[in-house]
PDB file of C-alpha atoms in Angstrom:
ATOM      1  CA  UNK A 464       9.772  13.509 -14.873  1.00 33.00           C
ATOM      2  CA  UNK A 465      12.687  11.583 -13.426  1.00 32.00           C
ATOM      3  CA  UNK A 466      14.251  11.159 -10.026  1.00 33.00           C
ATOM      4  CA  UNK A 467      17.602  12.244 -11.462  1.00 33.00           C
ATOM      5  CA  UNK A 468      16.196  15.765 -11.744  1.00 33.00           C
ATOM      6  CA  UNK A 469      15.670  16.029  -8.000  1.00 38.00           C
ATOM      7  CA  UNK A 470      19.201  15.677  -6.660  1.00 38.00           C
ATOM      8  CA  UNK A 471      22.736  15.629  -8.105  1.00 44.00           C
ATOM      9  CA  UNK A 472      23.841  12.429  -9.817  1.00 45.00           C
ATOM     10  CA  UNK A 473      26.542  11.963  -7.178  1.00 42.00           C
ATOM     11  CA  UNK A 474      23.832  10.945  -4.679  1.00 39.00           C
ATOM     12  CA  UNK A 475      23.236   7.180  -4.452  1.00 47.00           C
ATOM     13  CA  UNK A 476      20.189   6.198  -6.508  1.00 51.00           C
ATOM     14  CA  UNK A 477      18.263   4.765  -3.561  1.00 49.00           C
ATOM     15  CA  UNK A 478      18.968   7.851  -1.454  1.00 49.00           C
ATOM     16  CA  UNK A 479      17.616  10.116  -4.234  1.00 66.00           C
ATOM     17  CA  UNK A 480      14.414   8.056  -4.280  1.00 71.00           C
ATOM     18  CA  UNK A 481      14.005   8.344  -0.523  1.00 69.00           C
ATOM     19  CA  UNK A 482      14.458  12.126  -0.550  1.00 76.00           C
ATOM     20  CA  UNK A 483      11.747  12.302  -3.213  1.00 77.00           C
ATOM     21  CA  UNK A 484       9.467  10.324  -0.898  1.00 76.00           C
ATOM     22  CA  UNK A 485      10.101  12.849   1.871  1.00 77.00           C
ATOM     23  CA  UNK A 486       9.103  15.611  -0.572  1.00 79.00           C
ATOM     24  CA  UNK A 487       5.870  13.747  -1.318  1.00 79.00           C
ATOM     25  CA  UNK A 488       5.177  13.382   2.417  1.00 78.00           C
ATOM     26  CA  UNK A 489       5.518  17.153   2.782  1.00 79.00           C
ATOM     27  CA  UNK A 490       3.160  17.762  -0.158  1.00 82.00           C
ATOM     28  CA  UNK A 491       0.600  15.297   1.194  1.00 76.00           C
ATOM     29  CA  UNK A 492       0.849  17.023   4.567  1.00 74.00           C
ATOM     30  CA  UNK A 493      -0.662  20.081   2.887  1.00 78.00           C
ATOM     31  CA  UNK A 494      -3.404  18.055   1.210  1.00 77.00           C
ATOM     32  CA  UNK A 495      -5.513  17.976   4.394  1.00 70.00           C
ATOM     33  CA  UNK A 496      -5.857  21.754   4.481  1.00 74.00           C
ATOM     34  CA  UNK A 497      -6.499  21.946   0.727  1.00 81.00           C
ATOM     35  CA  UNK A 498      -9.093  19.158   0.853  1.00 79.00           C
ATOM     36  CA  UNK A 499     -10.847  20.885   3.750  1.00 76.00           C
ATOM     37  CA  UNK A 500     -11.141  24.074   1.686  1.00 80.00           C
ATOM     38  CA  UNK A 501     -12.637  22.112  -1.227  1.00 86.00           C
ATOM     39  CA  UNK A 502     -15.002  19.826   0.695  1.00 82.00           C
ATOM     40  CA  UNK A 503     -16.439  22.784   2.577  1.00 83.00           C
ATOM     41  CA  UNK A 504     -17.899  23.862  -0.780  1.00 88.00           C
ATOM     42  CA  UNK A 505     -18.872  20.598  -2.539  1.00 88.00           C
ATOM     43  CA  UNK A 506     -19.929  17.094  -1.329  1.00 88.00           C
ATOM     44  CA  UNK A 507     -17.192  14.532  -0.683  1.00 85.00           C
ATOM     45  CA  UNK A 508     -17.980  12.243  -3.629  1.00 89.00           C
ATOM     46  CA  UNK A 509     -18.206  15.148  -6.064  1.00 91.00           C
ATOM     47  CA  UNK A 510     -14.867  16.437  -4.752  1.00 90.00           C
ATOM     48  CA  UNK A 511     -13.239  13.021  -5.274  1.00 91.00           C
ATOM     49  CA  UNK A 512     -14.751  12.701  -8.761  1.00 93.00           C
ATOM     50  CA  UNK A 513     -13.364  16.109  -9.762  1.00 92.00           C
ATOM     51  CA  UNK A 514      -9.940  15.409  -8.285  1.00 90.00           C
ATOM     52  CA  UNK A 515      -9.444  12.034  -9.926  1.00 91.00           C
ATOM     53  CA  UNK A 516     -11.262  12.908 -13.152  1.00 93.00           C
ATOM     54  CA  UNK A 517      -9.124  15.977 -13.802  1.00 92.00           C
ATOM     55  CA  UNK A 518      -5.994  13.965 -13.035  1.00 90.00           C
ATOM     56  CA  UNK A 519      -7.038  11.190 -15.412  1.00 92.00           C
ATOM     57  CA  UNK A 520      -7.585  13.691 -18.246  1.00 93.00           C
ATOM     58  CA  UNK A 521      -4.089  15.109 -17.690  1.00 90.00           C
ATOM     59  CA  UNK A 522      -2.557  11.620 -17.732  1.00 88.00           C
ATOM     60  CA  UNK A 523      -4.392  10.243 -20.800  1.00 91.00           C
ATOM     61  CA  UNK A 524      -1.207  10.356 -22.972  1.00 90.00           C
ATOM     62  CA  UNK A 525       0.529   8.092 -20.419  1.00 86.00           C
ATOM     63  CA  UNK A 526      -1.844   5.228 -21.322  1.00 87.00           C
ATOM     64  CA  UNK A 527       0.414   4.586 -24.324  1.00 87.00           C
ATOM     65  CA  UNK A 528       2.595   2.720 -21.833  1.00 82.00           C
ATOM     66  CA  UNK A 529       0.032  -0.116 -21.918  1.00 82.00           C
ATOM     67  CA  UNK A 530       1.335  -1.096 -25.365  1.00 78.00           C
ATOM     68  CA  UNK A 531       3.081  -4.207 -24.012  1.00 75.00           C
ATOM     69  CA  UNK A 532       2.664  -7.880 -25.029  1.00 78.00           C
ATOM     70  CA  UNK A 533       0.656  -8.825 -21.909  1.00 80.00           C
ATOM     71  CA  UNK A 534      -1.309  -5.602 -21.692  1.00 82.00           C
ATOM     72  CA  UNK A 535      -4.501  -7.280 -20.478  1.00 85.00           C
ATOM     73  CA  UNK A 536      -2.770  -8.731 -17.420  1.00 85.00           C
ATOM     74  CA  UNK A 537      -0.990  -5.424 -16.791  1.00 83.00           C
ATOM     75  CA  UNK A 538      -4.288  -3.531 -17.037  1.00 87.00           C
ATOM     76  CA  UNK A 539      -5.956  -5.957 -14.615  1.00 87.00           C
ATOM     77  CA  UNK A 540      -3.124  -5.610 -12.094  1.00 86.00           C
ATOM     78  CA  UNK A 541      -3.070  -1.815 -12.176  1.00 87.00           C
ATOM     79  CA  UNK A 542      -6.879  -1.694 -12.044  1.00 90.00           C
ATOM     80  CA  UNK A 543      -6.710  -3.681  -8.801  1.00 90.00           C
ATOM     81  CA  UNK A 544      -4.347  -1.002  -7.460  1.00 88.00           C
ATOM     82  CA  UNK A 545      -6.860   1.669  -8.467  1.00 90.00           C
ATOM     83  CA  UNK A 546      -9.688  -0.131  -6.659  1.00 93.00           C
ATOM     84  CA  UNK A 547      -7.530  -0.441  -3.534  1.00 92.00           C
ATOM     85  CA  UNK A 548      -6.628   3.239  -3.725  1.00 90.00           C
ATOM     86  CA  UNK A 549     -10.279   4.243  -4.085  1.00 93.00           C
ATOM     87  CA  UNK A 550     -11.103   2.222  -0.960  1.00 94.00           C
ATOM     88  CA  UNK A 551      -8.328   4.045   0.918  1.00 92.00           C
ATOM     89  CA  UNK A 552      -9.636   7.470  -0.049  1.00 87.00           C
ATOM     90  CA  UNK A 553     -13.218   6.585   0.814  1.00 89.00           C
ATOM     91  CA  UNK A 554     -12.193   5.253   4.242  1.00 90.00           C
ATOM     92  CA  UNK A 555     -10.001   8.293   4.945  1.00 84.00           C
ATOM     93  CA  UNK A 556     -12.457  10.935   3.741  1.00 77.00           C
ATOM     94  CA  UNK A 557     -15.508   9.565   5.538  1.00 80.00           C
ATOM     95  CA  UNK A 558     -13.433   8.442   8.533  1.00 79.00           C
ATOM     96  CA  UNK A 559     -12.135  11.951   9.208  1.00 74.00           C
ATOM     97  CA  UNK A 560     -15.720  13.227   9.150  1.00 71.00           C
ATOM     98  CA  UNK A 561     -16.737  10.741  11.867  1.00 75.00           C
ATOM     99  CA  UNK A 562     -13.863  11.050  14.356  1.00 70.00           C
ATOM    100  CA  UNK A 563     -11.563  13.702  15.783  1.00 61.00           C
ATOM    101  CA  UNK A 564      -8.659  15.076  13.762  1.00 61.00           C
ATOM    102  CA  UNK A 565      -6.166  13.908  16.408  1.00 56.00           C
ATOM    103  CA  UNK A 566      -7.488  10.352  16.290  1.00 63.00           C
ATOM    104  CA  UNK A 567      -7.406  10.383  12.484  1.00 69.00           C
ATOM    105  CA  UNK A 568      -3.786  11.567  12.393  1.00 66.00           C
ATOM    106  CA  UNK A 569      -2.666   8.875  14.806  1.00 64.00           C
ATOM    107  CA  UNK A 570      -4.683   6.007  13.364  1.00 71.00           C
ATOM    108  CA  UNK A 571      -3.676   6.590   9.732  1.00 76.00           C
ATOM    109  CA  UNK A 572      -0.049   6.499  10.905  1.00 72.00           C
ATOM    110  CA  UNK A 573      -0.613   2.860  11.845  1.00 73.00           C
ATOM    111  CA  UNK A 574       0.245   2.104   8.197  1.00 77.00           C
ATOM    112  CA  UNK A 575       3.886   2.460   9.320  1.00 73.00           C
ATOM    113  CA  UNK A 576       3.409  -0.574  11.579  1.00 74.00           C
ATOM    114  CA  UNK A 577       1.073  -2.469   9.221  1.00 79.00           C
ATOM    115  CA  UNK A 578       3.320  -2.264   6.129  1.00 79.00           C
ATOM    116  CA  UNK A 579       6.175  -4.491   7.399  1.00 79.00           C
ATOM    117  CA  UNK A 580       3.554  -7.098   8.350  1.00 77.00           C
ATOM    118  CA  UNK A 581       1.885  -6.817   4.927  1.00 80.00           C
ATOM    119  CA  UNK A 582       5.307  -7.067   3.290  1.00 78.00           C
ATOM    120  CA  UNK A 583       5.981 -10.229   5.271  1.00 79.00           C
ATOM    121  CA  UNK A 584       2.599 -11.763   4.432  1.00 75.00           C
ATOM    122  CA  UNK A 585       2.269 -10.683   0.776  1.00 74.00           C
ATOM    123  CA  UNK A 586       5.897 -10.604  -0.384  1.00 70.00           C
ATOM    124  CA  UNK A 587       7.493 -13.078   2.016  1.00 73.00           C
ATOM    125  CA  UNK A 588      10.070 -10.514   3.190  1.00 74.00           C
ATOM    126  CA  UNK A 589      10.577 -10.603   6.938  1.00 78.00           C
ATOM    127  CA  UNK A 590      11.158  -7.079   8.366  1.00 74.00           C
ATOM    128  CA  UNK A 591      14.517  -6.340   9.929  1.00 77.00           C
ATOM    129  CA  UNK A 592      14.921  -5.176  13.492  1.00 80.00           C
ATOM    130  CA  UNK A 593      15.941  -1.734  12.211  1.00 78.00           C
ATOM    131  CA  UNK A 594      12.703  -1.353  10.239  1.00 75.00           C
ATOM    132  CA  UNK A 595      10.576  -2.456  13.201  1.00 78.00           C
ATOM    133  CA  UNK A 596      12.419  -0.113  15.572  1.00 82.00           C
ATOM    134  CA  UNK A 597      12.022   2.835  13.193  1.00 77.00           C
ATOM    135  CA  UNK A 598       8.323   2.010  12.793  1.00 76.00           C
ATOM    136  CA  UNK A 599       7.891   2.020  16.574  1.00 80.00           C
ATOM    137  CA  UNK A 600       9.702   5.376  16.835  1.00 81.00           C
ATOM    138  CA  UNK A 601       7.507   6.883  14.121  1.00 75.00           C
ATOM    139  CA  UNK A 602       4.344   5.590  15.791  1.00 77.00           C
ATOM    140  CA  UNK A 603       5.419   7.047  19.127  1.00 81.00           C
ATOM    141  CA  UNK A 604       5.957  10.415  17.469  1.00 74.00           C
ATOM    142  CA  UNK A 605       2.585  10.271  15.725  1.00 71.00           C
ATOM    143  CA  UNK A 606       0.939   9.457  19.049  1.00 73.00           C
ATOM    144  CA  UNK A 607       2.502  12.482  20.736  1.00 75.00           C
ATOM    145  CA  UNK A 608       1.403  14.696  17.844  1.00 67.00           C
ATOM    146  CA  UNK A 609      -2.138  13.370  17.872  1.00 64.00           C
ATOM    147  CA  UNK A 610      -2.747  13.511  21.620  1.00 69.00           C
ATOM    148  CA  UNK A 611      -0.697  16.613  22.463  1.00 66.00           C
ATOM    149  CA  UNK A 612      -3.807  18.408  23.779  1.00 59.00           C
ATOM    150  CA  UNK A 613      -5.067  15.445  25.763  1.00 57.00           C
ATOM    151  CA  UNK A 614      -7.372  14.492  22.879  1.00 50.00           C
ATOM    152  CA  UNK A 615      -8.408  11.082  21.729  1.00 47.00           C
ATOM    153  CA  UNK A 616     -12.127  11.557  21.506  1.00 46.00           C
ATOM    154  CA  UNK A 617     -14.897  10.097  23.587  1.00 45.00           C
ATOM    155  CA  UNK A 618     -14.363   6.420  22.929  1.00 49.00           C
ATOM    156  CA  UNK A 619     -14.155   4.309  19.788  1.00 57.00           C
ATOM    157  CA  UNK A 620     -16.268   5.310  16.782  1.00 69.00           C
ATOM    158  CA  UNK A 621     -17.008   4.171  13.243  1.00 80.00           C
ATOM    159  CA  UNK A 622     -14.659   6.912  12.089  1.00 78.00           C
ATOM    160  CA  UNK A 623     -11.827   5.354  14.091  1.00 76.00           C
ATOM    161  CA  UNK A 624     -12.554   1.960  12.522  1.00 83.00           C
ATOM    162  CA  UNK A 625     -12.514   3.489   9.025  1.00 87.00           C
ATOM    163  CA  UNK A 626      -9.128   5.140   9.680  1.00 81.00           C
ATOM    164  CA  UNK A 627      -7.671   1.819  10.882  1.00 82.00           C
ATOM    165  CA  UNK A 628      -9.018   0.179   7.713  1.00 89.00           C
ATOM    166  CA  UNK A 629      -7.420   2.940   5.620  1.00 89.00           C
ATOM    167  CA  UNK A 630      -4.083   2.436   7.381  1.00 84.00           C
ATOM    168  CA  UNK A 631      -4.195  -1.301   6.703  1.00 87.00           C
ATOM    169  CA  UNK A 632      -5.133  -0.703   3.063  1.00 92.00           C
ATOM    170  CA  UNK A 633      -2.204   1.697   2.726  1.00 88.00           C
ATOM    171  CA  UNK A 634       0.131  -1.075   3.857  1.00 84.00           C
ATOM    172  CA  UNK A 635      -1.419  -3.491   1.384  1.00 88.00           C
ATOM    173  CA  UNK A 636      -1.205  -0.829  -1.335  1.00 87.00           C
ATOM    174  CA  UNK A 637       2.555  -0.326  -1.262  1.00 80.00           C
ATOM    175  CA  UNK A 638       3.143  -4.098  -1.311  1.00 82.00           C
ATOM    176  CA  UNK A 639       0.738  -4.679  -4.205  1.00 83.00           C
ATOM    177  CA  UNK A 640       2.315  -1.765  -6.097  1.00 80.00           C
ATOM    178  CA  UNK A 641       5.727  -3.386  -5.765  1.00 76.00           C
ATOM    179  CA  UNK A 642       4.390  -6.781  -6.887  1.00 78.00           C
ATOM    180  CA  UNK A 643       2.521  -5.361  -9.902  1.00 78.00           C
ATOM    181  CA  UNK A 644       5.471  -3.133 -10.841  1.00 70.00           C
ATOM    182  CA  UNK A 645       7.937  -6.020 -10.785  1.00 69.00           C
ATOM    183  CA  UNK A 646       5.578  -8.347 -12.679  1.00 74.00           C
ATOM    184  CA  UNK A 647       4.521  -6.031 -15.519  1.00 72.00           C
ATOM    185  CA  UNK A 648       7.160  -3.285 -15.600  1.00 72.00           C
ATOM    186  CA  UNK A 649       4.754  -0.504 -16.635  1.00 78.00           C
ATOM    187  CA  UNK A 650       5.989   3.112 -16.478  1.00 79.00           C
ATOM    188  CA  UNK A 651       5.058   4.838 -13.226  1.00 75.00           C
ATOM    189  CA  UNK A 652       2.916   7.447 -15.001  1.00 80.00           C
ATOM    190  CA  UNK A 653       0.997   4.712 -16.858  1.00 84.00           C
ATOM    191  CA  UNK A 654       0.248   2.961 -13.570  1.00 84.00           C
ATOM    192  CA  UNK A 655      -0.933   6.257 -12.093  1.00 84.00           C
ATOM    193  CA  UNK A 656      -3.150   6.978 -15.135  1.00 88.00           C
ATOM    194  CA  UNK A 657      -4.905   3.619 -14.872  1.00 90.00           C
ATOM    195  CA  UNK A 658      -5.402   4.092 -11.121  1.00 89.00           C
ATOM    196  CA  UNK A 659      -6.984   7.507 -11.708  1.00 91.00           C
ATOM    197  CA  UNK A 660      -9.298   6.090 -14.401  1.00 93.00           C
ATOM    198  CA  UNK A 661     -10.537   3.322 -12.104  1.00 94.00           C
ATOM    199  CA  UNK A 662     -11.048   5.760  -9.243  1.00 93.00           C
ATOM    200  CA  UNK A 663     -12.959   8.201 -11.467  1.00 94.00           C
ATOM    201  CA  UNK A 664     -15.310   5.463 -12.679  1.00 95.00           C
ATOM    202  CA  UNK A 665     -15.734   4.093  -9.163  1.00 94.00           C
ATOM    203  CA  UNK A 666     -16.557   7.498  -7.707  1.00 93.00           C
ATOM    204  CA  UNK A 667     -19.031   8.219 -10.529  1.00 92.00           C
ATOM    205  CA  UNK A 668     -20.765   4.907  -9.818  1.00 92.00           C
ATOM    206  CA  UNK A 669     -21.020   5.698  -6.117  1.00 91.00           C
ATOM    207  CA  UNK A 670     -22.456   9.141  -6.885  1.00 90.00           C
ATOM    208  CA  UNK A 671     -25.119   7.502  -9.057  1.00 89.00           C
ATOM    209  CA  UNK A 672     -26.338   5.100  -6.355  1.00 88.00           C
ATOM    210  CA  UNK A 673     -25.556   6.853  -3.059  1.00 81.00           C
ATOM    211  CA  UNK A 674     -28.199   9.025  -1.399  1.00 78.00           C
ATOM    212  CA  UNK A 675     -27.298  12.654  -0.995  1.00 72.00           C
ATOM    213  CA  UNK A 676     -27.357  16.029  -2.705  1.00 72.00           C
ATOM    214  CA  UNK A 677     -25.875  14.661  -5.932  1.00 73.00           C
ATOM    215  CA  UNK A 678     -24.085  17.158  -8.183  1.00 83.00           C
ATOM    216  CA  UNK A 679     -24.067  20.727  -6.924  1.00 86.00           C
ATOM    217  CA  UNK A 680     -23.028  23.826  -8.921  1.00 90.00           C
ATOM    218  CA  UNK A 681     -19.261  24.260  -8.965  1.00 90.00           C
ATOM    219  CA  UNK A 682     -17.797  27.168  -6.971  1.00 90.00           C
ATOM    220  CA  UNK A 683     -16.179  29.982  -8.920  1.00 87.00           C
ATOM    221  CA  UNK A 684     -13.847  31.283  -6.198  1.00 87.00           C
ATOM    222  CA  UNK A 685     -10.074  31.209  -6.558  1.00 88.00           C
ATOM    223  CA  UNK A 686      -9.711  29.425  -3.218  1.00 87.00           C
ATOM    224  CA  UNK A 687     -11.598  26.339  -4.396  1.00 91.00           C
ATOM    225  CA  UNK A 688      -9.828  26.022  -7.736  1.00 93.00           C
ATOM    226  CA  UNK A 689      -6.443  26.815  -6.218  1.00 92.00           C
ATOM    227  CA  UNK A 690      -6.974  23.984  -3.758  1.00 89.00           C
ATOM    228  CA  UNK A 691      -8.050  21.667  -6.591  1.00 91.00           C
ATOM    229  CA  UNK A 692      -4.978  22.595  -8.675  1.00 92.00           C
ATOM    230  CA  UNK A 693      -2.697  21.836  -5.706  1.00 91.00           C
ATOM    231  CA  UNK A 694      -4.436  18.493  -5.087  1.00 89.00           C
ATOM    232  CA  UNK A 695      -4.451  17.430  -8.746  1.00 89.00           C
ATOM    233  CA  UNK A 696      -0.987  18.552  -9.868  1.00 89.00           C
ATOM    234  CA  UNK A 697       1.095  18.038  -6.741  1.00 88.00           C
ATOM    235  CA  UNK A 698      -0.801  15.729  -4.385  1.00 84.00           C
ATOM    236  CA  UNK A 699      -1.958  13.331  -7.128  1.00 80.00           C
ATOM    237  CA  UNK A 700       0.032  13.527 -10.393  1.00 80.00           C
ATOM    238  CA  UNK A 701       3.450  14.211  -8.858  1.00 83.00           C
ATOM    239  CA  UNK A 702       2.942  12.325  -5.592  1.00 79.00           C
ATOM    240  CA  UNK A 703       1.594   9.088  -7.076  1.00 72.00           C
ATOM    241  CA  UNK A 704       4.209   9.131  -9.832  1.00 74.00           C
ATOM    242  CA  UNK A 705       6.965   9.363  -7.214  1.00 77.00           C
ATOM    243  CA  UNK A 706       5.383   6.666  -5.034  1.00 69.00           C
ATOM    244  CA  UNK A 707       4.889   4.232  -7.938  1.00 65.00           C
ATOM    245  CA  UNK A 708       8.419   5.016  -9.136  1.00 70.00           C
ATOM    246  CA  UNK A 709       9.937   4.548  -5.684  1.00 69.00           C
ATOM    247  CA  UNK A 710       8.209   1.337  -4.589  1.00 62.00           C
ATOM    248  CA  UNK A 711       9.965  -0.541  -7.401  1.00 60.00           C
ATOM    249  CA  UNK A 712      13.353   0.790  -6.221  1.00 65.00           C
ATOM    250  CA  UNK A 713      13.211   0.433  -2.426  1.00 66.00           C
ATOM    251  CA  UNK A 714      11.330  -1.733   0.036  1.00 67.00           C
ATOM    252  CA  UNK A 715       7.657  -1.126   0.914  1.00 63.00           C
ATOM    253  CA  UNK A 716       8.589  -0.825   4.592  1.00 63.00           C
ATOM    254  CA  UNK A 717      11.017   2.013   3.872  1.00 66.00           C
ATOM    255  CA  UNK A 718       8.385   3.724   1.696  1.00 68.00           C
ATOM    256  CA  UNK A 719       5.875   3.531   4.563  1.00 65.00           C
ATOM    257  CA  UNK A 720       8.374   4.879   7.105  1.00 62.00           C
ATOM    258  CA  UNK A 721       9.250   7.861   4.920  1.00 63.00           C
ATOM    259  CA  UNK A 722       5.596   8.564   4.180  1.00 63.00           C
ATOM    260  CA  UNK A 723       5.019   8.281   7.939  1.00 64.00           C
ATOM    261  CA  UNK A 724       6.460  11.796   8.280  1.00 68.00           C
ATOM    262  CA  UNK A 725       3.260  13.088   6.616  1.00 70.00           C
ATOM    263  CA  UNK A 726       1.529  13.942   9.973  1.00 68.00           C
ATOM    264  CA  UNK A 727       4.453  16.212  10.906  1.00 70.00           C
ATOM    265  CA  UNK A 728       4.250  18.142   7.640  1.00 72.00           C
ATOM    266  CA  UNK A 729       0.487  18.381   8.044  1.00 69.00           C
ATOM    267  CA  UNK A 730       0.946  19.868  11.520  1.00 69.00           C
ATOM    268  CA  UNK A 731       3.543  22.390  10.341  1.00 72.00           C
ATOM    269  CA  UNK A 732       1.337  23.545   7.456  1.00 70.00           C
ATOM    270  CA  UNK A 733      -1.669  23.808   9.773  1.00 67.00           C
ATOM    271  CA  UNK A 734       0.355  26.011  12.143  1.00 71.00           C
ATOM    272  CA  UNK A 735       1.630  28.273   9.361  1.00 73.00           C
ATOM    273  CA  UNK A 736      -1.517  28.382   7.193  1.00 66.00           C
ATOM    274  CA  UNK A 737      -4.448  27.858   9.557  1.00 61.00           C
ATOM    275  CA  UNK A 738      -2.899  29.313  12.706  1.00 69.00           C
ATOM    276  CA  UNK A 739      -3.291  26.147  14.817  1.00 63.00           C
ATOM    277  CA  UNK A 740      -1.285  25.787  18.014  1.00 70.00           C
ATOM    278  CA  UNK A 741       1.104  22.970  18.962  1.00 70.00           C
ATOM    279  CA  UNK A 742       2.396  22.125  22.438  1.00 76.00           C
ATOM    280  CA  UNK A 743       5.877  20.957  23.372  1.00 79.00           C
ATOM    281  CA  UNK A 744       4.544  17.392  23.239  1.00 78.00           C
ATOM    282  CA  UNK A 745       3.506  17.898  19.619  1.00 71.00           C
ATOM    283  CA  UNK A 746       6.889  19.272  18.615  1.00 76.00           C
ATOM    284  CA  UNK A 747       8.613  16.368  20.406  1.00 82.00           C
ATOM    285  CA  UNK A 748       6.438  13.932  18.475  1.00 74.00           C
ATOM    286  CA  UNK A 749       7.360  15.675  15.235  1.00 71.00           C
ATOM    287  CA  UNK A 750      11.061  15.378  16.043  1.00 75.00           C
ATOM    288  CA  UNK A 751      10.652  11.636  16.669  1.00 78.00           C
ATOM    289  CA  UNK A 752       9.012  11.211  13.244  1.00 71.00           C
ATOM    290  CA  UNK A 753      11.800  13.200  11.564  1.00 68.00           C
ATOM    291  CA  UNK A 754      14.388  11.114  13.428  1.00 75.00           C
ATOM    292  CA  UNK A 755      12.861   7.857  12.185  1.00 73.00           C
ATOM    293  CA  UNK A 756      12.762   9.172   8.600  1.00 63.00           C
ATOM    294  CA  UNK A 757      16.401  10.324   8.873  1.00 63.00           C
ATOM    295  CA  UNK A 758      17.330   6.899  10.237  1.00 71.00           C
ATOM    296  CA  UNK A 759      16.030   5.035   7.190  1.00 63.00           C
ATOM    297  CA  UNK A 760      17.538   7.570   4.735  1.00 56.00           C
ATOM    298  CA  UNK A 761      21.042   7.380   6.183  1.00 59.00           C
ATOM    299  CA  UNK A 762      23.747   6.224   3.735  1.00 54.00           C
ATOM    300  CA  UNK A 763      24.248   2.466   3.749  1.00 56.00           C
ATOM    301  CA  UNK A 764      27.017   0.254   2.477  1.00 50.00           C
TER     302      UNK A 764
END
């Protein structure tokens, strides 16, 4: 699984990586609809346990990449990434359940603005004016998409706060991934495998102590398992491999900007799959997000 398979070798290496990130953004845009299908049939924690557990089983052979001289330090660093990622998913999943979908889409897009600040604070890399301008353009587009129907909810809620926390954690995540990747040099699939193992254990622990229905019988319908296959194979295995691979080859701010096109893909898939309607304001917001992504993927000297 290599980035050279995605585009011809004549493309600049960095540009190939950024096109792969746009592909991941499109795949993750469909994850909202797939996750909704699955969580309508099983509790949230059980859904997360299944998603990450199945992914970890698939990636077990990749743990051979831990055979490095400083494997304990590498394992500790990637485990920290897994814990951060678990916190993101918990904030997102429960946050969406406690606020409106439009608020969630806008607030999670704040990671585009948070990441350059996290990069500055954690990596000491001051964002350029181009990155800040593209982040502002992407945020404006996400705002138009989210509030195209005059939404925004009835005031601030705990769900809104959880989505802001998830956006901030996303910014921290891409910076930590770059730091850990540069320090230990583990293969991207090995990093993903460790993350999935930590998230599986963490979710199992939460299921054991959290009040609720516990484990319910698994559905047998094709819709549920089709959604799970899409989430495990494309939204988790492929997507996290590409993200871990890309963060070591381009800046965290550029990664966040490209992934910031995710709300647009989510809206397009919702229109085509779920039959949702978008106004002219929503389409304008989508065009602004695409424009910001195109801006950061333009060829550079």
